[in-house]
mmCIF file of C-alpha atoms in Angstrom:
data_model
loop_
_atom_site.group_PDB
_atom_site.id
_atom_site.type_symbol
_atom_site.label_atom_id
_atom_site.label_comp_id
_atom_site.label_asym_id
_atom_site.label_seq_id
_atom_site.Cartn_x
_atom_site.Cartn_y
_atom_site.Cartn_z
ATOM 1 C CA UNK A 1 -0.052 -0.034 0.058
ATOM 2 C CA UNK A 2 1.396 3.411 -1.049
ATOM 3 C CA UNK A 3 1.882 5.788 2.075
ATOM 4 C CA UNK A 4 0.233 9.190 1.799
ATOM 5 C CA UNK A 5 2.192 12.157 2.388
ATOM 6 C CA UNK A 6 1.364 14.562 5.023
ATOM 7 C CA UNK A 7 -0.057 17.149 2.637
ATOM 8 C CA UNK A 8 -2.458 14.337 1.123
ATOM 9 C CA UNK A 9 -3.521 13.353 4.523
ATOM 10 C CA UNK A 10 -4.144 17.017 5.231
ATOM 11 C CA UNK A 11 -6.028 17.632 2.178
ATOM 12 C CA UNK A 12 -8.327 14.451 2.516
ATOM 13 C CA UNK A 13 -9.442 15.556 6.000
ATOM 14 C CA UNK A 14 -9.921 19.155 5.553
ATOM 15 C CA UNK A 15 -12.486 21.465 3.960
ATOM 16 C CA UNK A 16 -11.541 24.144 1.489
ATOM 17 C CA UNK A 17 -13.848 27.103 1.787
ATOM 18 C CA UNK A 18 -14.005 29.731 -0.951
ATOM 19 C CA UNK A 19 -15.550 33.081 -0.622
ATOM 20 C CA UNK A 20 -16.697 34.866 -3.599
ATOM 21 C CA UNK A 21 -17.503 38.509 -3.192
ATOM 22 C CA UNK A 22 -19.480 40.178 -5.876
ATOM 23 C CA UNK A 23 -20.924 43.656 -5.484
ATOM 24 C CA UNK A 24 -21.341 43.122 -1.775
ATOM 25 C CA UNK A 25 -23.177 39.829 -2.397
ATOM 26 C CA UNK A 26 -21.444 36.675 -0.715
ATOM 27 C CA UNK A 27 -21.575 33.183 -2.005
ATOM 28 C CA UNK A 28 -19.952 30.488 -0.133
ATOM 29 C CA UNK A 29 -18.758 27.153 -1.556
ATOM 30 C CA UNK A 30 -17.826 24.313 0.860
ATOM 31 C CA UNK A 31 -15.864 21.355 -0.678
ATOM 32 C CA UNK A 32 -15.136 18.185 1.429
ATOM 33 C CA UNK A 33 -12.419 16.321 -0.347
ATOM 34 C CA UNK A 34 -12.706 13.330 1.823
ATOM 35 C CA UNK A 35 -16.362 12.674 0.933
ATOM 36 C CA UNK A 36 -17.221 14.237 -2.553
ATOM 37 C CA UNK A 37 -19.918 16.902 -1.793
ATOM 38 C CA UNK A 38 -20.124 20.298 -3.110
ATOM 39 C CA UNK A 39 -22.720 22.617 -1.814
ATOM 40 C CA UNK A 40 -23.428 25.874 -3.657
ATOM 41 C CA UNK A 41 -25.165 28.648 -1.507
ATOM 42 C CA UNK A 42 -27.351 30.832 -3.935
ATOM 43 C CA UNK A 43 -26.582 34.380 -4.296
ATOM 44 C CA UNK A 44 -29.150 37.011 -3.712
ATOM 45 C CA UNK A 45 -28.947 37.815 -7.414
ATOM 46 C CA UNK A 46 -28.679 35.264 -10.039
ATOM 47 C CA UNK A 47 -27.404 37.737 -12.507
ATOM 48 C CA UNK A 48 -24.399 38.420 -10.394
ATOM 49 C CA UNK A 49 -23.762 34.659 -9.614
ATOM 50 C CA UNK A 50 -20.295 33.777 -10.040
ATOM 51 C CA UNK A 51 -19.986 30.015 -10.957
ATOM 52 C CA UNK A 52 -17.114 27.532 -10.436
ATOM 53 C CA UNK A 53 -17.455 24.072 -11.885
ATOM 54 C CA UNK A 54 -15.498 21.564 -9.620
ATOM 55 C CA UNK A 55 -16.574 18.260 -10.928
ATOM 56 C CA UNK A 56 -14.232 15.655 -9.726
ATOM 57 C CA UNK A 57 -14.729 13.260 -12.782
ATOM 58 C CA UNK A 58 -14.265 16.001 -15.149
ATOM 59 C CA UNK A 59 -10.838 17.622 -14.132
ATOM 60 C CA UNK A 60 -8.706 15.500 -16.710
ATOM 61 C CA UNK A 61 -11.471 14.709 -19.035
ATOM 62 C CA UNK A 62 -10.979 15.406 -22.853
ATOM 63 C CA UNK A 63 -14.380 17.345 -23.141
ATOM 64 C CA UNK A 64 -14.030 19.454 -19.897
ATOM 65 C CA UNK A 65 -13.555 22.826 -21.657
ATOM 66 C CA UNK A 66 -16.733 22.234 -23.632
ATOM 67 C CA UNK A 67 -18.693 20.980 -20.725
ATOM 68 C CA UNK A 68 -17.816 23.990 -18.612
ATOM 69 C CA UNK A 69 -18.447 26.416 -21.390
ATOM 70 C CA UNK A 70 -21.885 24.727 -22.114
ATOM 71 C CA UNK A 71 -22.888 25.128 -18.382
ATOM 72 C CA UNK A 72 -22.723 28.897 -18.546
ATOM 73 C CA UNK A 73 -26.262 28.446 -20.090
ATOM 74 C CA UNK A 74 -28.507 28.020 -17.046
ATOM 75 C CA UNK A 75 -31.231 26.031 -18.764
ATOM 76 C CA UNK A 76 -28.601 23.522 -19.920
ATOM 77 C CA UNK A 77 -26.879 23.467 -16.611
ATOM 78 C CA UNK A 78 -30.127 22.619 -14.858
ATOM 79 C CA UNK A 79 -30.727 19.580 -17.209
ATOM 80 C CA UNK A 80 -27.016 18.376 -17.351
ATOM 81 C CA UNK A 81 -26.192 18.711 -13.557
ATOM 82 C CA UNK A 82 -27.994 16.444 -11.069
ATOM 83 C CA UNK A 83 -28.452 18.255 -7.697
ATOM 84 C CA UNK A 84 -28.124 15.036 -5.964
ATOM 85 C CA UNK A 85 -24.416 14.496 -7.087
ATOM 86 C CA UNK A 86 -23.446 17.970 -8.003
ATOM 87 C CA UNK A 87 -19.597 17.174 -7.406
ATOM 88 C CA UNK A 88 -19.721 14.629 -10.434
ATOM 89 C CA UNK A 89 -20.830 15.314 -13.901
ATOM 90 C CA UNK A 90 -20.876 11.680 -15.019
ATOM 91 C CA UNK A 91 -19.326 12.344 -18.552
ATOM 92 C CA UNK A 92 -19.365 8.770 -19.839
ATOM 93 C CA UNK A 93 -23.190 8.088 -18.809
ATOM 94 C CA UNK A 94 -25.360 7.262 -21.700
ATOM 95 C CA UNK A 95 -28.111 9.865 -22.632
ATOM 96 C CA UNK A 96 -31.702 8.559 -23.395
ATOM 97 C CA UNK A 97 -33.783 10.005 -26.106
ATOM 98 C CA UNK A 98 -35.947 11.763 -23.690
ATOM 99 C CA UNK A 99 -32.848 13.672 -22.228
ATOM 100 C CA UNK A 100 -31.794 14.425 -25.746
ATOM 101 C CA UNK A 101 -35.102 16.028 -26.722
ATOM 102 C CA UNK A 102 -35.163 18.145 -23.617
ATOM 103 C CA UNK A 103 -31.544 19.170 -24.178
ATOM 104 C CA UNK A 104 -32.132 20.271 -27.720
ATOM 105 C CA UNK A 105 -35.263 22.357 -26.702
ATOM 106 C CA UNK A 106 -33.215 23.982 -24.073
ATOM 107 C CA UNK A 107 -30.469 24.649 -26.388
ATOM 108 C CA UNK A 108 -31.954 25.713 -29.678
ATOM 109 C CA UNK A 109 -35.669 26.412 -28.927
ATOM 110 C CA UNK A 110 -36.288 25.614 -32.600
ATOM 111 C CA UNK A 111 -40.123 25.056 -32.818
ATOM 112 C CA UNK A 112 -39.728 24.059 -36.554
ATOM 113 C CA UNK A 113 -37.492 21.096 -36.016
ATOM 114 C CA UNK A 114 -38.846 17.587 -35.751
ATOM 115 C CA UNK A 115 -39.387 16.589 -31.978
ATOM 116 C CA UNK A 116 -38.334 13.230 -30.620
ATOM 117 C CA UNK A 117 -41.561 11.753 -29.248
ATOM 118 C CA UNK A 118 -41.134 7.942 -29.150
ATOM 119 C CA UNK A 119 -38.906 5.349 -27.542
ATOM 120 C CA UNK A 120 -38.052 8.048 -25.031
ATOM 121 C CA UNK A 121 -36.561 5.743 -22.453
ATOM 122 C CA UNK A 122 -33.968 4.300 -24.991
ATOM 123 C CA UNK A 123 -30.385 5.353 -25.331
ATOM 124 C CA UNK A 124 -29.904 7.739 -28.010
ATOM 125 C CA UNK A 125 -27.300 6.841 -30.726
ATOM 126 C CA UNK A 126 -24.700 9.232 -32.158
ATOM 127 C CA UNK A 127 -26.301 9.051 -35.678
ATOM 128 C CA UNK A 128 -29.601 9.954 -34.128
ATOM 129 C CA UNK A 129 -28.240 12.925 -32.225
ATOM 130 C CA UNK A 130 -26.256 14.220 -35.387
ATOM 131 C CA UNK A 131 -29.384 14.049 -37.515
ATOM 132 C CA UNK A 132 -31.204 15.941 -34.821
ATOM 133 C CA UNK A 133 -28.758 18.720 -34.346
ATOM 134 C CA UNK A 134 -28.596 19.462 -38.146
ATOM 135 C CA UNK A 135 -32.372 19.733 -37.852
ATOM 136 C CA UNK A 136 -32.062 22.197 -35.148
ATOM 137 C CA UNK A 137 -29.479 24.216 -37.133
ATOM 138 C CA UNK A 138 -31.732 24.164 -40.092
ATOM 139 C CA UNK A 139 -28.729 22.960 -42.251
ATOM 140 C CA UNK A 140 -29.210 22.185 -45.915
ATOM 141 C CA UNK A 141 -28.435 18.423 -45.778
ATOM 142 C CA UNK A 142 -28.549 18.233 -49.433
ATOM 143 C CA UNK A 143 -25.645 20.720 -49.819
ATOM 144 C CA UNK A 144 -23.151 17.757 -50.301
ATOM 145 C CA UNK A 145 -23.430 16.381 -53.799
ATOM 146 C CA UNK A 146 -21.999 12.878 -52.871
ATOM 147 C CA UNK A 147 -22.597 12.574 -49.163
ATOM 148 C CA UNK A 148 -22.033 8.798 -49.244
ATOM 149 C CA UNK A 149 -18.804 9.029 -50.849
ATOM 150 C CA UNK A 150 -17.615 12.094 -48.786
ATOM 151 C CA UNK A 151 -18.257 10.139 -45.505
ATOM 152 C CA UNK A 152 -16.291 7.182 -46.836
ATOM 153 C CA UNK A 153 -13.367 9.654 -47.493
ATOM 154 C CA UNK A 154 -13.647 10.866 -43.897
ATOM 155 C CA UNK A 155 -14.299 7.939 -41.532
ATOM 156 C CA UNK A 156 -12.953 4.576 -41.522
ATOM 157 C CA UNK A 157 -16.376 3.196 -40.288
ATOM 158 C CA UNK A 158 -18.563 5.299 -42.697
ATOM 159 C CA UNK A 159 -20.219 2.002 -44.067
ATOM 160 C CA UNK A 160 -22.012 1.782 -40.647
ATOM 161 C CA UNK A 161 -23.774 5.253 -40.972
ATOM 162 C CA UNK A 162 -27.690 4.339 -41.511
ATOM 163 C CA UNK A 163 -28.955 5.562 -44.766
ATOM 164 C CA UNK A 164 -31.204 8.014 -43.271
ATOM 165 C CA UNK A 165 -28.445 9.836 -41.408
ATOM 166 C CA UNK A 166 -25.819 10.089 -44.392
ATOM 167 C CA UNK A 167 -26.797 13.488 -45.881
ATOM 168 C CA UNK A 168 -27.007 15.090 -42.341
ATOM 169 C CA UNK A 169 -23.592 13.765 -41.024
ATOM 170 C CA UNK A 170 -22.038 14.672 -44.195
ATOM 171 C CA UNK A 171 -23.337 18.238 -44.025
ATOM 172 C CA UNK A 172 -22.118 18.455 -40.192
ATOM 173 C CA UNK A 173 -18.733 17.047 -41.100
ATOM 174 C CA UNK A 174 -18.246 19.513 -43.771
ATOM 175 C CA UNK A 175 -19.066 22.321 -41.270
ATOM 176 C CA UNK A 176 -16.566 21.010 -38.930
ATOM 177 C CA UNK A 177 -19.077 20.073 -36.263
ATOM 178 C CA UNK A 178 -18.194 16.573 -35.645
ATOM 179 C CA UNK A 179 -16.008 15.471 -32.745
ATOM 180 C CA UNK A 180 -14.930 11.856 -32.158
ATOM 181 C CA UNK A 181 -12.891 10.797 -29.155
ATOM 182 C CA UNK A 182 -10.318 9.038 -29.167
ATOM 183 C CA UNK A 183 -10.029 8.690 -32.917
ATOM 184 C CA UNK A 184 -11.474 11.471 -35.126
ATOM 185 C CA UNK A 185 -11.809 9.082 -38.040
ATOM 186 C CA UNK A 186 -13.943 6.536 -36.053
ATOM 187 C CA UNK A 187 -17.449 7.933 -35.870
ATOM 188 C CA UNK A 188 -19.215 4.910 -34.158
ATOM 189 C CA UNK A 189 -22.666 6.164 -35.426
ATOM 190 C CA UNK A 190 -24.554 3.182 -33.894
ATOM 191 C CA UNK A 191 -23.087 3.635 -30.396
ATOM 192 C CA UNK A 192 -24.915 5.262 -27.630
ATOM 193 C CA UNK A 193 -23.842 8.758 -27.096
ATOM 194 C CA UNK A 194 -22.627 9.800 -23.887
ATOM 195 C CA UNK A 195 -23.174 12.880 -21.702
ATOM 196 C CA UNK A 196 -19.788 14.413 -22.551
ATOM 197 C CA UNK A 197 -20.086 13.700 -26.234
ATOM 198 C CA UNK A 198 -23.387 15.225 -26.428
ATOM 199 C CA UNK A 199 -22.151 18.345 -24.428
ATOM 200 C CA UNK A 200 -19.259 18.651 -26.940
ATOM 201 C CA UNK A 201 -21.652 18.480 -29.943
ATOM 202 C CA UNK A 202 -24.042 20.995 -28.475
ATOM 203 C CA UNK A 203 -21.383 23.376 -27.673
ATOM 204 C CA UNK A 204 -20.007 23.267 -31.303
ATOM 205 C CA UNK A 205 -23.556 23.756 -32.602
ATOM 206 C CA UNK A 206 -24.173 26.896 -30.419
ATOM 207 C CA UNK A 207 -20.650 28.251 -31.460
ATOM 208 C CA UNK A 208 -21.713 27.794 -35.019
ATOM 209 C CA UNK A 209 -24.691 29.986 -34.281
ATOM 210 C CA UNK A 210 -22.367 32.414 -32.716
ATOM 211 C CA UNK A 211 -24.107 31.988 -29.316
ATOM 212 C CA UNK A 212 -20.796 30.794 -27.634
ATOM 213 C CA UNK A 213 -17.143 31.327 -28.528
ATOM 214 C CA UNK A 214 -15.456 28.828 -30.737
ATOM 215 C CA UNK A 215 -13.434 26.221 -28.886
ATOM 216 C CA UNK A 216 -10.883 23.958 -30.771
ATOM 217 C CA UNK A 217 -10.105 20.079 -30.055
ATOM 218 C CA UNK A 218 -7.840 17.715 -31.516
ATOM 219 C CA UNK A 219 -10.665 15.294 -31.867
ATOM 220 C CA UNK A 220 -12.716 17.535 -34.274
ATOM 221 C CA UNK A 221 -12.563 16.055 -37.684
ATOM 222 C CA UNK A 222 -11.099 18.267 -40.358
ATOM 223 C CA UNK A 223 -13.333 18.455 -43.321
ATOM 224 C CA UNK A 224 -10.661 19.192 -45.813
ATOM 225 C CA UNK A 225 -8.382 16.414 -44.854
ATOM 226 C CA UNK A 226 -9.677 13.221 -46.389
ATOM 227 C CA UNK A 227 -8.436 9.583 -46.216
ATOM 228 C CA UNK A 228 -8.470 9.549 -49.906
ATOM 229 C CA UNK A 229 -9.438 11.732 -52.744
ATOM 230 C CA UNK A 230 -12.998 10.277 -53.891
ATOM 231 C CA UNK A 231 -12.905 12.488 -56.948
ATOM 232 C CA UNK A 232 -9.887 10.650 -58.275
ATOM 233 C CA UNK A 233 -11.448 7.216 -57.695
ATOM 234 C CA UNK A 234 -12.503 5.492 -60.866
ATOM 235 C CA UNK A 235 -15.613 3.396 -60.771
ATOM 236 C CA UNK A 236 -14.745 -0.208 -61.171
ATOM 237 C CA UNK A 237 -18.258 -1.771 -61.036
ATOM 238 C CA UNK A 238 -22.091 -0.735 -60.979
ATOM 239 C CA UNK A 239 -24.421 -2.893 -58.932
ATOM 240 C CA UNK A 240 -28.170 -2.378 -59.989
ATOM 241 C CA UNK A 241 -31.029 -3.519 -57.652
ATOM 242 C CA UNK A 242 -34.271 -3.871 -59.738
ATOM 243 C CA UNK A 243 -36.336 -4.122 -56.497
ATOM 244 C CA UNK A 244 -34.874 -1.005 -54.797
ATOM 245 C CA UNK A 245 -34.744 0.823 -58.235
ATOM 246 C CA UNK A 246 -31.155 1.940 -57.521
ATOM 247 C CA UNK A 247 -27.606 1.519 -59.050
ATOM 248 C CA UNK A 248 -24.574 1.946 -56.889
ATOM 249 C CA UNK A 249 -21.040 2.889 -58.168
ATOM 250 C CA UNK A 250 -18.151 1.143 -56.580
ATOM 251 C CA UNK A 251 -14.456 1.445 -56.565
ATOM 252 C CA UNK A 252 -13.403 -2.071 -55.485
ATOM 253 C CA UNK A 253 -15.475 -2.777 -52.494
ATOM 254 C CA UNK A 254 -16.043 0.885 -51.541
ATOM 255 C CA UNK A 255 -19.533 2.281 -52.517
ATOM 256 C CA UNK A 256 -19.016 5.685 -53.781
ATOM 257 C CA UNK A 257 -22.618 6.870 -54.659
ATOM 258 C CA UNK A 258 -26.140 5.455 -55.240
ATOM 259 C CA UNK A 259 -28.532 6.729 -57.832
ATOM 260 C CA UNK A 260 -32.186 6.437 -58.392
ATOM 261 C CA UNK A 261 -33.260 4.665 -61.752
ATOM 262 C CA UNK A 262 -36.179 3.308 -63.644
ATOM 263 C CA UNK A 263 -36.178 -0.285 -64.683
ATOM 264 C CA UNK A 264 -37.859 -2.281 -67.240
ATOM 265 C CA UNK A 265 -41.798 -2.805 -66.925
ATOM 266 C CA UNK A 266 -43.493 -6.098 -66.968
ATOM 267 C CA UNK A 267 -42.742 -7.939 -70.248
ATOM 268 C CA UNK A 268 -39.722 -5.825 -70.840
ATOM 269 C CA UNK A 269 -37.559 -6.879 -68.078
ATOM 270 C CA UNK A 270 -33.995 -5.448 -67.456
ATOM 271 C CA UNK A 271 -31.581 -8.444 -68.038
ATOM 272 C CA UNK A 272 -30.391 -9.799 -64.794
ATOM 273 C CA UNK A 273 -26.863 -11.163 -64.321
ATOM 274 C CA UNK A 274 -23.218 -10.095 -64.653
ATOM 275 C CA UNK A 275 -22.374 -7.931 -67.537
ATOM 276 C CA UNK A 276 -19.684 -5.308 -68.723
ATOM 277 C CA UNK A 277 -19.938 -1.901 -70.260
ATOM 278 C CA UNK A 278 -19.834 -2.542 -74.068
ATOM 279 C CA UNK A 279 -20.158 1.029 -75.304
ATOM 280 C CA UNK A 280 -20.504 4.548 -74.231
ATOM 281 C CA UNK A 281 -22.114 7.326 -76.428
ATOM 282 C CA UNK A 282 -22.299 11.075 -75.799
ATOM 283 C CA UNK A 283 -25.493 12.488 -77.176
ATOM 284 C CA UNK A 284 -26.840 9.374 -78.771
ATOM 285 C CA UNK A 285 -29.662 9.301 -81.621
ATOM 286 C CA UNK A 286 -32.690 6.938 -80.772
ATOM 287 C CA UNK A 287 -34.384 4.708 -83.331
ATOM 288 C CA UNK A 288 -37.931 3.674 -82.594
ATOM 289 C CA UNK A 289 -37.768 -0.238 -82.460
ATOM 290 C CA UNK A 290 -41.398 -0.465 -83.725
ATOM 291 C CA UNK A 291 -41.562 2.162 -86.590
ATOM 292 C CA UNK A 292 -37.840 2.769 -87.284
ATOM 293 C CA UNK A 293 -38.238 6.587 -86.986
ATOM 294 C CA UNK A 294 -35.105 8.265 -85.679
ATOM 295 C CA UNK A 295 -34.921 11.140 -82.978
ATOM 296 C CA UNK A 296 -31.753 12.699 -83.512
ATOM 297 C CA UNK A 297 -29.164 13.480 -80.673
ATOM 298 C CA UNK A 298 -29.560 16.791 -78.743
ATOM 299 C CA UNK A 299 -33.307 16.768 -79.345
ATOM 300 C CA UNK A 300 -35.031 17.525 -76.171
ATOM 301 C CA UNK A 301 -37.499 14.850 -76.717
ATOM 302 C CA UNK A 302 -34.817 12.064 -77.256
ATOM 303 C CA UNK A 303 -35.761 9.187 -74.761
ATOM 304 C CA UNK A 304 -32.140 8.620 -74.362
ATOM 305 C CA UNK A 305 -31.312 12.078 -73.054
ATOM 306 C CA UNK A 306 -27.732 12.855 -73.797
ATOM 307 C CA UNK A 307 -25.658 9.930 -72.559
ATOM 308 C CA UNK A 308 -25.844 6.305 -73.201
ATOM 309 C CA UNK A 309 -23.946 3.257 -71.549
ATOM 310 C CA UNK A 310 -24.736 0.061 -73.141
ATOM 311 C CA UNK A 311 -23.919 -3.097 -71.226
ATOM 312 C CA UNK A 312 -26.161 -5.817 -72.764
ATOM 313 C CA UNK A 313 -27.171 -6.957 -76.371
ATOM 314 C CA UNK A 314 -28.567 -9.866 -78.332
ATOM 315 C CA UNK A 315 -27.264 -8.658 -81.460
ATOM 316 C CA UNK A 316 -30.387 -6.830 -82.189
ATOM 317 C CA UNK A 317 -31.765 -5.286 -79.027
ATOM 318 C CA UNK A 318 -29.823 -3.378 -76.279
ATOM 319 C CA UNK A 319 -30.022 -2.401 -72.612
ATOM 320 C CA UNK A 320 -28.043 0.345 -71.104
ATOM 321 C CA UNK A 321 -28.169 3.246 -68.844
ATOM 322 C CA UNK A 322 -29.270 6.591 -70.303
ATOM 323 C CA UNK A 323 -30.943 9.896 -69.503
ATOM 324 C CA UNK A 324 -34.707 10.732 -70.067
ATOM 325 C CA UNK A 325 -36.794 13.699 -70.489
ATOM 326 C CA UNK A 326 -39.389 11.977 -68.300
ATOM 327 C CA UNK A 327 -38.029 12.492 -64.791
ATOM 328 C CA UNK A 328 -41.191 11.199 -63.269
ATOM 329 C CA UNK A 329 -40.487 7.733 -64.538
ATOM 330 C CA UNK A 330 -37.323 7.563 -62.412
ATOM 331 C CA UNK A 331 -37.789 5.160 -59.547
ATOM 332 C CA UNK A 332 -40.551 3.244 -61.529
ATOM 333 C CA UNK A 333 -40.717 0.103 -63.622
ATOM 334 C CA UNK A 334 -41.272 1.987 -66.726
ATOM 335 C CA UNK A 335 -38.699 1.270 -69.653
ATOM 336 C CA UNK A 336 -38.285 -1.272 -72.143
ATOM 337 C CA UNK A 337 -35.579 -2.991 -70.443
ATOM 338 C CA UNK A 338 -32.908 -0.127 -70.193
ATOM 339 C CA UNK A 339 -32.198 1.774 -66.941
ATOM 340 C CA UNK A 340 -33.268 5.453 -66.972
ATOM 341 C CA UNK A 341 -31.624 7.826 -64.861
ATOM 342 C CA UNK A 342 -31.808 11.618 -64.231
ATOM 343 C CA UNK A 343 -29.861 13.460 -67.008
ATOM 344 C CA UNK A 344 -27.502 14.905 -64.382
ATOM 345 C CA UNK A 345 -26.810 11.604 -62.812
ATOM 346 C CA UNK A 346 -26.140 9.604 -66.059
ATOM 347 C CA UNK A 347 -23.783 12.538 -67.163
ATOM 348 C CA UNK A 348 -21.692 12.114 -63.811
ATOM 349 C CA UNK A 349 -21.647 8.350 -64.111
ATOM 350 C CA UNK A 350 -20.806 8.506 -67.916
ATOM 351 C CA UNK A 351 -17.485 10.578 -66.824
ATOM 352 C CA UNK A 352 -16.507 7.789 -64.391
ATOM 353 C CA UNK A 353 -17.042 4.549 -66.220
ATOM 354 C CA UNK A 354 -15.210 2.866 -69.372
ATOM 355 C CA UNK A 355 -15.692 0.115 -71.712
ATOM 356 C CA UNK A 356 -15.231 -2.931 -69.618
ATOM 357 C CA UNK A 357 -16.637 -1.693 -66.269
ATOM 358 C CA UNK A 358 -18.444 -4.473 -64.498
ATOM 359 C CA UNK A 359 -22.272 -4.200 -64.371
ATOM 360 C CA UNK A 360 -24.269 -6.665 -61.902
ATOM 361 C CA UNK A 361 -27.860 -6.488 -62.237
ATOM 362 C CA UNK A 362 -30.070 -8.424 -59.326
ATOM 363 C CA UNK A 363 -33.573 -8.796 -58.870
#
């Protein structure tokens, strides 16, 4: 057993009394270091109160400066600090969805943001929390053109981000509002969020709104420092899901982006199986298979749009990816076996594939 020094024995058996004098108003703080118990005497005027945060379990914690800064907001302080154990903040305690809802209301008071009203006793995940904060900040979650690819370039576990959370988390990341401890590159989106993690995210969101001074942390992800440059990654394969009406572009096993598509209608099914891109044509002309009439390239009524990526033929008929003037058909079973895409999407895909790119079509 280690022997205590005389100073340690003295500290563990004594009381520290701090007197705060503010405009002739006295507040007394008594701290018993032997039995953690901090008693705060209320000053006469709350506007003149001087606060000291003496949480024993927060002194060397990575989130300390964010927590103490956040507690300057009295409403948040009332929710975050338990009056029964005021000497301990419990930074690693999981947060419930009910607690998250109350803290969001206190922090932002955004009546237009969606409210958390169900599964209130369940723990809140980090993904749920980030989506909720993005809503409270009224961020444009569609601002990131390729959110899935962007997250894959930022986090090693980006594949674990739920689909519903991808746009919001990508936007928050680009704004520099995501902090991950101990590894900034590990998001852990499905894990329960802790009290200290939530406090850091709330502080950063309020600083983003210029309601609190900006604080920096080595655990905040740098939005401009990617693991790899997704823009330079060539598409090596395309995976089409007929049932989901989607095509996902891959580089190796890394999904880069998923696009909505229209597939073949009944009697004109899109050919299932493994194929390869056979031809790519910019501004294709279209020949009506029934009448033989031709609609020239660049005609606004051309049903192929302005890009064609052919991947299957029986020598007479073809199937491929192409644009369409009928945007409402995307997402439906509406074509004669081809895969229709929004014109802007097929242009993007056209620039990333080559003859030989693998195309996998599944039911």
